[in-house]
Short mmCIF file of C-alpha atoms and ligand atoms in Angstrom, two decimals:
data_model
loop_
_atom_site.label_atom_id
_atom_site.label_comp_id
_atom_site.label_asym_id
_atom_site.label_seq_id
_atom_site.Cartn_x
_atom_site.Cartn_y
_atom_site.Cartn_z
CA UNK A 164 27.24 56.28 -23.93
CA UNK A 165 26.90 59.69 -22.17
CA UNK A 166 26.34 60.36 -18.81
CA UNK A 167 22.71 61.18 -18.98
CA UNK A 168 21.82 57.85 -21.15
CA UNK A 169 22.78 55.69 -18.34
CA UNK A 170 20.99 58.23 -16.15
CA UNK A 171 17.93 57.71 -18.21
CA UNK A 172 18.35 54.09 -18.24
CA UNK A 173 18.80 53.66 -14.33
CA UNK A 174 15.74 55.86 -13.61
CA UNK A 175 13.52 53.62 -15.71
CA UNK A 176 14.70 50.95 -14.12
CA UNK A 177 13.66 52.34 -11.20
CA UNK A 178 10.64 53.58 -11.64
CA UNK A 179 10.28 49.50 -13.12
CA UNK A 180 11.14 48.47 -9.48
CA UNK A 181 7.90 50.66 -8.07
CA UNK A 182 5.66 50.50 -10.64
CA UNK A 183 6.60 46.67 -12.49
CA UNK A 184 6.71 46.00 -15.92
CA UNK A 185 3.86 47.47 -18.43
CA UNK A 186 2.77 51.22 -19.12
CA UNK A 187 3.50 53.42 -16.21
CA UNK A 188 0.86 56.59 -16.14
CA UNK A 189 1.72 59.46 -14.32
CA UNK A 190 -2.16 59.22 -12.52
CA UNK A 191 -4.00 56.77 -11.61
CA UNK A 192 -6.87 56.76 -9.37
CA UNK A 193 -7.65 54.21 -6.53
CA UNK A 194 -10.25 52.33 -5.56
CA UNK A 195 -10.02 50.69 -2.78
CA UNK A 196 -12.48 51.29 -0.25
CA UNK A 197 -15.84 52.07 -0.47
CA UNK A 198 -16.65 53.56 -3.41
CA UNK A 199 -18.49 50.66 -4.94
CA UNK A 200 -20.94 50.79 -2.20
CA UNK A 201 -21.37 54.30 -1.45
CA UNK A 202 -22.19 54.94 -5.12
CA UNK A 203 -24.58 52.01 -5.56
CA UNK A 204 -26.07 53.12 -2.13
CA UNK A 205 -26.81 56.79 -4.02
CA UNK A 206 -27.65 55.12 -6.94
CA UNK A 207 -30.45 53.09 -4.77
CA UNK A 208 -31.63 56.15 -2.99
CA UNK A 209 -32.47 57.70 -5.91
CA UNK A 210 -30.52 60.68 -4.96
CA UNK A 211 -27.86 60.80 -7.70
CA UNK A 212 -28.36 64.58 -8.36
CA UNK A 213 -27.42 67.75 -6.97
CA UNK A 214 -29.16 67.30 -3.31
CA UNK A 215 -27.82 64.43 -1.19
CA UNK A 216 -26.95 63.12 2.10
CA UNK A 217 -22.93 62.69 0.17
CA UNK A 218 -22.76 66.13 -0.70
CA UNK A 219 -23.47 67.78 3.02
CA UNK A 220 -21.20 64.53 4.50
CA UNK A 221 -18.50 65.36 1.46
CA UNK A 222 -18.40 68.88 2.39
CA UNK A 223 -17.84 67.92 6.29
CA UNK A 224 -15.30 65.76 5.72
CA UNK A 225 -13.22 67.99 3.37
CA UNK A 226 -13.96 71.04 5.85
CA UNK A 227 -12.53 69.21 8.69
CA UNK A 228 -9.47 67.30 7.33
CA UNK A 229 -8.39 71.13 6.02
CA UNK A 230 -9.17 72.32 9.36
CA UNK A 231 -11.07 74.92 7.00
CA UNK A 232 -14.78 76.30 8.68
CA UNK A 233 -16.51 75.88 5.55
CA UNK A 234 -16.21 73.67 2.23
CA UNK A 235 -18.76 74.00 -0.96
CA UNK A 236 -18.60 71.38 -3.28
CA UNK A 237 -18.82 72.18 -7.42
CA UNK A 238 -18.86 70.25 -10.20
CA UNK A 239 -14.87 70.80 -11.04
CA UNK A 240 -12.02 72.84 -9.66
CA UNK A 241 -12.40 75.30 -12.81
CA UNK A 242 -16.17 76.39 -11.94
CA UNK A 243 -15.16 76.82 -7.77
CA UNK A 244 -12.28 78.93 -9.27
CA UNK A 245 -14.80 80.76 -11.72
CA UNK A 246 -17.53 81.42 -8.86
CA UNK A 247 -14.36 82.62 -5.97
CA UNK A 248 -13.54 85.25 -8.12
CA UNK A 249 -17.26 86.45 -8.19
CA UNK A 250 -17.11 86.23 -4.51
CA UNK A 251 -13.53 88.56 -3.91
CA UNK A 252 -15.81 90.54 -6.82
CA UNK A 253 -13.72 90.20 -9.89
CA UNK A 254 -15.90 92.23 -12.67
CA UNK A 255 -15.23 92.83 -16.02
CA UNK A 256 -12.29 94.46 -16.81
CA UNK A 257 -10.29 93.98 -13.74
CA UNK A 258 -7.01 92.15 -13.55
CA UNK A 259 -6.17 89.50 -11.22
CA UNK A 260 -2.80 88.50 -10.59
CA UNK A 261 -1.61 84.79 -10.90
CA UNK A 262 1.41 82.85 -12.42
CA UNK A 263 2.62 81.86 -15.54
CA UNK A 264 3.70 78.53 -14.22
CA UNK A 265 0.27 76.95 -14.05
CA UNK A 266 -2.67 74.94 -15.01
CA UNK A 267 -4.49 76.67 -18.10
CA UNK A 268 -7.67 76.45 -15.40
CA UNK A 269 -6.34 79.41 -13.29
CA UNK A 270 -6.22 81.52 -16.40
CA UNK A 271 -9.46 80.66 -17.60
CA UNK A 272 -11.73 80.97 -14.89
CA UNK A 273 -9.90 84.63 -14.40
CA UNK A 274 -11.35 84.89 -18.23
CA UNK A 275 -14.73 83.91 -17.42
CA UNK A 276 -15.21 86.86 -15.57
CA UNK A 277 -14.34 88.96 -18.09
CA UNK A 278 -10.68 89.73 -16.45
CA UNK A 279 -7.27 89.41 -17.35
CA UNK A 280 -4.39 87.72 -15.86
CA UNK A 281 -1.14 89.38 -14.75
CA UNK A 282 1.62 86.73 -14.47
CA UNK A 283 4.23 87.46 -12.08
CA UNK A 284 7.15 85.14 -11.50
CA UNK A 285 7.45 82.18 -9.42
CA UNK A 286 10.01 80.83 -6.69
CA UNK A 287 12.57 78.47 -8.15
CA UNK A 288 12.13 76.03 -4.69
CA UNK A 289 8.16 75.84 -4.79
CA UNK A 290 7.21 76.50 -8.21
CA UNK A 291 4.72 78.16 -6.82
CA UNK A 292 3.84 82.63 -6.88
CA UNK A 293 6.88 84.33 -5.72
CA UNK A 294 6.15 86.76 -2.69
CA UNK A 295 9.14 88.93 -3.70
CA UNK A 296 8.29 89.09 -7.29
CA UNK A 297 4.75 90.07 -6.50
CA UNK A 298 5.80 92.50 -4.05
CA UNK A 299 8.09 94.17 -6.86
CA UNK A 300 5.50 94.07 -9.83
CA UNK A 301 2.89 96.02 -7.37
CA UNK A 302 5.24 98.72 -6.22
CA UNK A 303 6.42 99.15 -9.73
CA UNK A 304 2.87 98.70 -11.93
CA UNK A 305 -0.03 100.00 -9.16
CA UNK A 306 -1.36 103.08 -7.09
CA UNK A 307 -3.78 103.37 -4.65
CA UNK A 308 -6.61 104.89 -6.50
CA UNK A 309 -9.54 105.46 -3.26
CA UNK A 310 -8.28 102.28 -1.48
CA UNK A 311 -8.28 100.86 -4.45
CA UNK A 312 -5.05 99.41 -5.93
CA UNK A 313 -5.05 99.94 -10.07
CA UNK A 314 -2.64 99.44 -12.82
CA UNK A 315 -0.74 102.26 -13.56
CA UNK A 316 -0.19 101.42 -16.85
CA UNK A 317 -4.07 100.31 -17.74
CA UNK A 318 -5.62 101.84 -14.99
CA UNK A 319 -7.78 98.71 -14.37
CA UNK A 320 -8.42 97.65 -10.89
CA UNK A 321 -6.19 94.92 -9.91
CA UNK A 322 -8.84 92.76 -7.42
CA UNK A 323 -7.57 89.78 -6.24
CA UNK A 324 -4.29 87.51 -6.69
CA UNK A 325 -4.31 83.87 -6.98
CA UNK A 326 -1.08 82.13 -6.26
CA UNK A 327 -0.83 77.69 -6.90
CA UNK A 328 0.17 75.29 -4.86
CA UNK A 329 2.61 73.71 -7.82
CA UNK A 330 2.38 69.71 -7.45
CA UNK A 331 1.51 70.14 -4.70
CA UNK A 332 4.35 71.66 -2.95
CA UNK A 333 2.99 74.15 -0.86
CA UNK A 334 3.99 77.94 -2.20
CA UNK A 335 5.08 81.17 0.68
CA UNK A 336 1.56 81.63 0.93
CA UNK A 337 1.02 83.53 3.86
CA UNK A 338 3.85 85.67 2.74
CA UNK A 339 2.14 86.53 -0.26
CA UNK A 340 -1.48 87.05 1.47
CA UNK A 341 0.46 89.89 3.40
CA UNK A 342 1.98 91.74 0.54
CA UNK A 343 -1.99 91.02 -1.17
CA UNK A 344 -3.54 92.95 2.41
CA UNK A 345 -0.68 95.68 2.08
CA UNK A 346 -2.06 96.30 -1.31
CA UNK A 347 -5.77 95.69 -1.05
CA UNK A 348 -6.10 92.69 -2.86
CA UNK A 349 -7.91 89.08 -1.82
CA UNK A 350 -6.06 86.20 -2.04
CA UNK A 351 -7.55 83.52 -3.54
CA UNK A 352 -5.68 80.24 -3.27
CA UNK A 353 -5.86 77.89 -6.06
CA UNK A 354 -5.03 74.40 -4.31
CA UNK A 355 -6.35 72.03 -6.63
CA UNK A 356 -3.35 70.18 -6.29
CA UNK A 357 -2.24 70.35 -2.81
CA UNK A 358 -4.69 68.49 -0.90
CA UNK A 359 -2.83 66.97 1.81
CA UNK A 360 0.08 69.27 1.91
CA UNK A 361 0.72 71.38 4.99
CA UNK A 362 2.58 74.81 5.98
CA UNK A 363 4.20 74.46 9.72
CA UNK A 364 0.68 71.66 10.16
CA UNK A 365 -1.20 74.20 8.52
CA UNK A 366 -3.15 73.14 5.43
CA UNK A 367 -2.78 74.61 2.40
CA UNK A 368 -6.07 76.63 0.92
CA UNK A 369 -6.86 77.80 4.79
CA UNK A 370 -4.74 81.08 3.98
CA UNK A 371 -6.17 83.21 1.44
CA UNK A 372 -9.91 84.76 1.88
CA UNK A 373 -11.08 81.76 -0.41
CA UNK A 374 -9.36 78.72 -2.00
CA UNK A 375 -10.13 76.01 -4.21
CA UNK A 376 -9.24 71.96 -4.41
CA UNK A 377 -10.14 69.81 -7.75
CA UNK A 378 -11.45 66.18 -7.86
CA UNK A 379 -10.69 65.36 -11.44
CA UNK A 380 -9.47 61.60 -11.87
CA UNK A 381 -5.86 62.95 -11.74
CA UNK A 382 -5.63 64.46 -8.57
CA UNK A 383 -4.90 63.10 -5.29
CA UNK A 384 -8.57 61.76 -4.90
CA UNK A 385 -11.13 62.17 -7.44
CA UNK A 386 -15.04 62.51 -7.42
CA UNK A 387 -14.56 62.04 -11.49
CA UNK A 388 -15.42 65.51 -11.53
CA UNK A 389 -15.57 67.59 -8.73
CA UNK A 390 -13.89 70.71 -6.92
CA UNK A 391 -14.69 72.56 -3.46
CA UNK A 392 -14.39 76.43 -2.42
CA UNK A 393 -13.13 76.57 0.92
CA UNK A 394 -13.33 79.64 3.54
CA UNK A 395 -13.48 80.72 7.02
CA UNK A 396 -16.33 83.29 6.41
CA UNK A 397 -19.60 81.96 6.81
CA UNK A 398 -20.95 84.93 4.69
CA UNK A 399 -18.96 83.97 1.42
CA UNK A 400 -19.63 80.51 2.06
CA UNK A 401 -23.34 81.04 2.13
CA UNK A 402 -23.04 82.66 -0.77
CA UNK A 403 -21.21 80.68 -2.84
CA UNK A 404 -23.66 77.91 -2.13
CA UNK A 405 -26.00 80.18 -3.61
CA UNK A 406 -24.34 81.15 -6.81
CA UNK A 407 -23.50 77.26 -6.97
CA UNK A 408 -27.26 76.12 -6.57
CA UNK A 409 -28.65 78.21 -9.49
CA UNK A 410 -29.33 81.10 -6.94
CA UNK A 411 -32.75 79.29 -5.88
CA UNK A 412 -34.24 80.80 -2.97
CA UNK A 413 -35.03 78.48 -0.26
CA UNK A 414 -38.88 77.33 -0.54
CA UNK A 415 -40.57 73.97 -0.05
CA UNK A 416 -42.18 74.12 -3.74
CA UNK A 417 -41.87 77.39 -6.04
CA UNK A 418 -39.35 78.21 -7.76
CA UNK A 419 -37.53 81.69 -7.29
CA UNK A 420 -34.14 82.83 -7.91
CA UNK A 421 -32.70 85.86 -6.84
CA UNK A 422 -29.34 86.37 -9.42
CA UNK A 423 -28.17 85.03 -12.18
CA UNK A 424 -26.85 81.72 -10.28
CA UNK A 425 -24.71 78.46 -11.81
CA UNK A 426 -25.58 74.75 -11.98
CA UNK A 427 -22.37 74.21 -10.26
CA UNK A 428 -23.14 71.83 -7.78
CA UNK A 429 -21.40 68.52 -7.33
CA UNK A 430 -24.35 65.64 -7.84
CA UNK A 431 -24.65 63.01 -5.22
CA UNK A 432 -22.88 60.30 -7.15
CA UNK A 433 -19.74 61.89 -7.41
CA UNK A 434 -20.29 63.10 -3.35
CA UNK A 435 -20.61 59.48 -2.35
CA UNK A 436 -17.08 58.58 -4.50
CA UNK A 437 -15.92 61.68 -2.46
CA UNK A 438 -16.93 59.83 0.69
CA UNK A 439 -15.47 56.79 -0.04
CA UNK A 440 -11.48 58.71 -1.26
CA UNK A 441 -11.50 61.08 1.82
CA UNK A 442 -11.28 57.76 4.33
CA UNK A 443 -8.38 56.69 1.90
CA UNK A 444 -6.98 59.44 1.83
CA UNK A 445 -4.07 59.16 4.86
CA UNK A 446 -2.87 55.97 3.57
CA UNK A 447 -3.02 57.13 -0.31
CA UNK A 448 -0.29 60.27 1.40
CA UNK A 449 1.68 57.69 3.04
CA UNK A 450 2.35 55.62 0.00
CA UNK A 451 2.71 58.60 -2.48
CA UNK A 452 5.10 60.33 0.28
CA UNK A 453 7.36 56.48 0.12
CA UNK A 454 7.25 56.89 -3.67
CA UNK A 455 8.74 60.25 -3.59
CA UNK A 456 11.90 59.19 -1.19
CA UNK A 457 12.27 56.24 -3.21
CA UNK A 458 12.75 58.86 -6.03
CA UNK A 459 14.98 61.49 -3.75
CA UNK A 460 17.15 58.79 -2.64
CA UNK A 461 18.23 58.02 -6.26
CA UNK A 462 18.22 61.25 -7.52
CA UNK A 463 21.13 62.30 -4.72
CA UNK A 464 22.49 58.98 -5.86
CA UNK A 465 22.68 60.05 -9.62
CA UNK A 466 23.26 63.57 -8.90
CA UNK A 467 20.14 65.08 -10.40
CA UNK A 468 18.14 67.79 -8.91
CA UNK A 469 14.54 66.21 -7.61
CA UNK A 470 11.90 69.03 -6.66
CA UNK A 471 11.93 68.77 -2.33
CA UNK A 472 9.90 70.94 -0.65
CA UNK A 473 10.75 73.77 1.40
CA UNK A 474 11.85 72.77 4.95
CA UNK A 475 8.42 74.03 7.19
CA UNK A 476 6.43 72.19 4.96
CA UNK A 477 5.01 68.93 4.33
CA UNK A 478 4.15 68.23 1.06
CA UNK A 479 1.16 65.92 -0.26
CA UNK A 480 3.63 64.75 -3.09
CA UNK A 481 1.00 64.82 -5.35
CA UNK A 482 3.39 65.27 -8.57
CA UNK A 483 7.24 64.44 -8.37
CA UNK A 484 9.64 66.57 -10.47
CA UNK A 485 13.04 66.07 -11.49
CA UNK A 486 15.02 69.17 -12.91
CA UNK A 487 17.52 68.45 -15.95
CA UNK A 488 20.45 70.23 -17.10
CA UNK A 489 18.37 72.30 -20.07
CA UNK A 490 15.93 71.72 -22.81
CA UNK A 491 17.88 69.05 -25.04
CA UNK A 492 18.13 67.00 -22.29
CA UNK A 493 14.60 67.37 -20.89
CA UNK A 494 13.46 66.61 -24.80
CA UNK A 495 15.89 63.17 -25.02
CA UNK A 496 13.98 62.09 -21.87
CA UNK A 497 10.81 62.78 -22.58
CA UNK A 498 11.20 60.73 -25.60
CA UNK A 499 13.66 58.15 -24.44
CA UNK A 500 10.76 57.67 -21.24
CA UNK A 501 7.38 57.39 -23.42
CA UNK A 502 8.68 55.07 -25.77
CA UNK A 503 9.41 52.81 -22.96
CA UNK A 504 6.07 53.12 -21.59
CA UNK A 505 6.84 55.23 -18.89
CA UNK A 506 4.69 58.76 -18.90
CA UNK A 507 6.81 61.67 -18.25
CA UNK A 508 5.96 64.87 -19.37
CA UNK A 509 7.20 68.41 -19.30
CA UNK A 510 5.95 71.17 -16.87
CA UNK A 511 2.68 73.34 -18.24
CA UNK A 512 3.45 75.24 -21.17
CA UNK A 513 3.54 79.14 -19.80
CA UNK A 514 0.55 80.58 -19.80
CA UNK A 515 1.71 84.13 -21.30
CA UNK A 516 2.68 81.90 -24.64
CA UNK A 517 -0.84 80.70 -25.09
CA UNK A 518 -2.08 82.30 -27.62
CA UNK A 519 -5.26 83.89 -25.60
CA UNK A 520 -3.00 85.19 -23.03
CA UNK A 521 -0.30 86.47 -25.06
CA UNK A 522 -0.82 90.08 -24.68
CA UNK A 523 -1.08 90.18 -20.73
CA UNK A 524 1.07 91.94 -18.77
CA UNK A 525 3.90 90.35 -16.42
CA UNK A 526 7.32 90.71 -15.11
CA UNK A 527 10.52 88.59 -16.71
CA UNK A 528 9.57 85.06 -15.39
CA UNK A 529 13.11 84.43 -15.05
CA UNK A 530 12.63 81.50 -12.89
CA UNK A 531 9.15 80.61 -14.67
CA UNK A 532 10.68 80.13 -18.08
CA UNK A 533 14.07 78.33 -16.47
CA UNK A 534 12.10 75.86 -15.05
CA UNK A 535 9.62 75.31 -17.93
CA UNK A 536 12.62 74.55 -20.01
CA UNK A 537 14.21 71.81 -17.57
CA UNK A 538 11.16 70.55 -15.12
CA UNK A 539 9.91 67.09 -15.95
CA UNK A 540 6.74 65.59 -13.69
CA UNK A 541 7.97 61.34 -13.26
CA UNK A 542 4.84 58.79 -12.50
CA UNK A 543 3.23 59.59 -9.11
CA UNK A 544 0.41 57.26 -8.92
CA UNK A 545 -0.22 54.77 -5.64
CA UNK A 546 1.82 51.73 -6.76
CA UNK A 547 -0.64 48.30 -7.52
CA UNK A 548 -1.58 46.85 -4.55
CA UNK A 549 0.00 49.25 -2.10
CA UNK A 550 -3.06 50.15 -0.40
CA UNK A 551 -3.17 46.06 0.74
CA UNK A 552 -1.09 46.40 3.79
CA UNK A 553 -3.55 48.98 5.41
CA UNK A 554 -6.80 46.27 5.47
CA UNK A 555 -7.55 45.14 8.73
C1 PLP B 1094 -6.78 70.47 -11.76
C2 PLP B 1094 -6.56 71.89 -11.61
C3 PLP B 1094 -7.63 72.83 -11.59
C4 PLP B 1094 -9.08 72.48 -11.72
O1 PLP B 1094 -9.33 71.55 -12.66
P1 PLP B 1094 -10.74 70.82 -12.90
O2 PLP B 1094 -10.37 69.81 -13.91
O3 PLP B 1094 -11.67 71.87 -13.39
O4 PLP B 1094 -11.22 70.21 -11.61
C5 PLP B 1094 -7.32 74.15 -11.38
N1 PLP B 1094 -6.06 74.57 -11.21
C6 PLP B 1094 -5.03 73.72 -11.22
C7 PLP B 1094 -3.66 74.24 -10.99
C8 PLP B 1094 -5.24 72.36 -11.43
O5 PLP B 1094 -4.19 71.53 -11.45
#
């Protein structure tokens, strides 16, 4: 047998001795508190819609764990990425810079305003937007056109940059909103999977001008569906409440709207699960950060490389990730792993060889396409039961 088929075999077992016997998903949401209620309370009110007592309280709650002075609640983390971009006034035929190494979501929303995505490369520690590379692609690619910073090559305004919190693991954020203000760009940070994960007891999506967090079932709590723009300026807040509530001007019974405005906001039933995850929450980190030094601790046992964060931050562990040797490897794995049940599955396929975003510009992605080749994300959900030893 080689080396890496008893590897395989031991981190099975392992995973076994978390997780027990049966399928092992990489997600799984929990329900443990008081979601039951809080939804059949909405449901009883009547209020299951877009206004709500759970949507204001949601938005509190989420505002003030992220220490962030306002929080807007959407229907998903795709449409609060969609209308952030209309806020740092992304218009048609801009570029906005982002990463290769990311959900397709990023990529989209940039596409729903009629931009297109620049990819530049990523760190190799975070997985997350490389400060450095960024820096470089600017100084090489843009000018200042009136306070303005364009593409040289396209000569399209390059608006805003949005770097991702990878997994989780928080990205040299700050770093990069400095090279963005250098170059007049707004940061917008996507941290749809990083709630919970700090820089120096800073949380992550309180850096850039805006950011955005995601609900969906797989992330670290879920409304089913549900995402939130976050920002310290009452102004865009305001506004995006606006653009998210069809753009209706305030008024006890007509109806008048002043823009072209989305049905984007979260409805009250998903506000009240929101309720119900955000007092979990703590003790959902807890276990998930136990789960990933169980994993650590036998990856430095087997010799493998396991995904740690870097050493000022504190990571919500949303997503674990081992890195293998090269592709073959990764590939045996994944197959060896799913036909025992257990989900493992490859980092994000890059998003400059997806066919819609195959002609946009970027740098090498040296590190980008290294790791897509080798990363592979191990289960991550809060282990049955887990969440016992916290009731009182
Ligand atoms: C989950 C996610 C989103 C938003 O997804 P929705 O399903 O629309 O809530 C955006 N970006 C990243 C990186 C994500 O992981």
């Amino acid at each position: 047998m080689t080396k890496s088929k008893v590897f395989f075999e031991e981190l099975i077992t392992e995973i076994r001795r978390i997780y027990g016997s049966g399928c092992v998903p990489l997600h799984r949401p929990v329900f443990e508190g008081n979601e039951r209620r809080y939804v059949v309370e909405a449901i009883d009110s009547n209020f299951v819609s877009s206004v709500g007592a759970r949507v204001d309280e949601f938005e509190r709650r989420v505002a003030a764990f992220t220490g962030s002075a306002w929080a807007v609640a959407t229907v998903n983390g795709t449409s609060a990425l969609h209308v952030a971009l209309e806020l740092a006034d992304v218009q048609r035929g801009d570029e906005v810079i982002s990463q290769a190494l990311t959900f397709v979501a990023t990529c989209n929303a940039i596409s729903y305003r009629g931009a297109r995505p620049v990819f530049v490369d990523v760190d190799l520690d975070t997985m997350g937007m490389s400060p450095s590379a960024l820096r470089e692609w600017l100084q090489v690619n843009t000018l200042l056109q009136e306070g303005q910073c364009c593409n040289r090559q396209t000569g399209a305004r390059i608006r805003a940059c949005v770097p991702m919190h990878t997994f989780g693991l928080p990205c040299r954020v700050q770093e990069i909103v400095d090279v963005c203000q250098e170059f007049g760009i707004t940061t917008i940070e996507d941290a749809a999977e990083s709630l919970g994960s700090y820089i120096n007891g800073r949380h992550t999506g309180t850096f850039g001008r805006l950011s955005t967090l995601s609900f969906n079932g797989n992330k670290v709590i879920t409304t089913g569906g549900g995402g939130m723009i976050l920002t310290d300026d009452e102004g865009l807040a305001k506004r995006a409440k606006h653009l998210t509530t069809t753009a209706k001007v305030p008024h006890p019974f007509e109806f008048v709207h002043d823009e072209v405005g989305y049905n984007y906001r979260m409805p009250n039933l998903n506000a009240a699960l929101g309720c119900a995850q955000m007092e979990k929450l703590p003790d959902m980190l807890q276990i998930k950060a136990e789960v990933a030094m169980s994993y650590r601790n036998f990856c430095e046992n087997h010799g493998i490389a396991f995904v740690t964060a870097p050493a000022d931050t504190q990571p919500n562990y949303w997503l674990n990730a081992i890195i293998l040797e090269n592709r073959e490897e990764r590939d045996a794995l994944l197959v060896y792993a799913n036909s025992e049940g257990v989900m493992m599955r490859p980092i994000w396929r890059l998003m400059n060889q997806l066919e819609m975003f195959k002609g946009c510009q970027r740098d090498r992605l040296e590190n980008s396409i290294w790791l897509a080749d080798r990363v592979v994300n191990l289960p991550s959900c809060v282990p049955d039961g887990a969440m016992r030893r916290f009731e009182t």
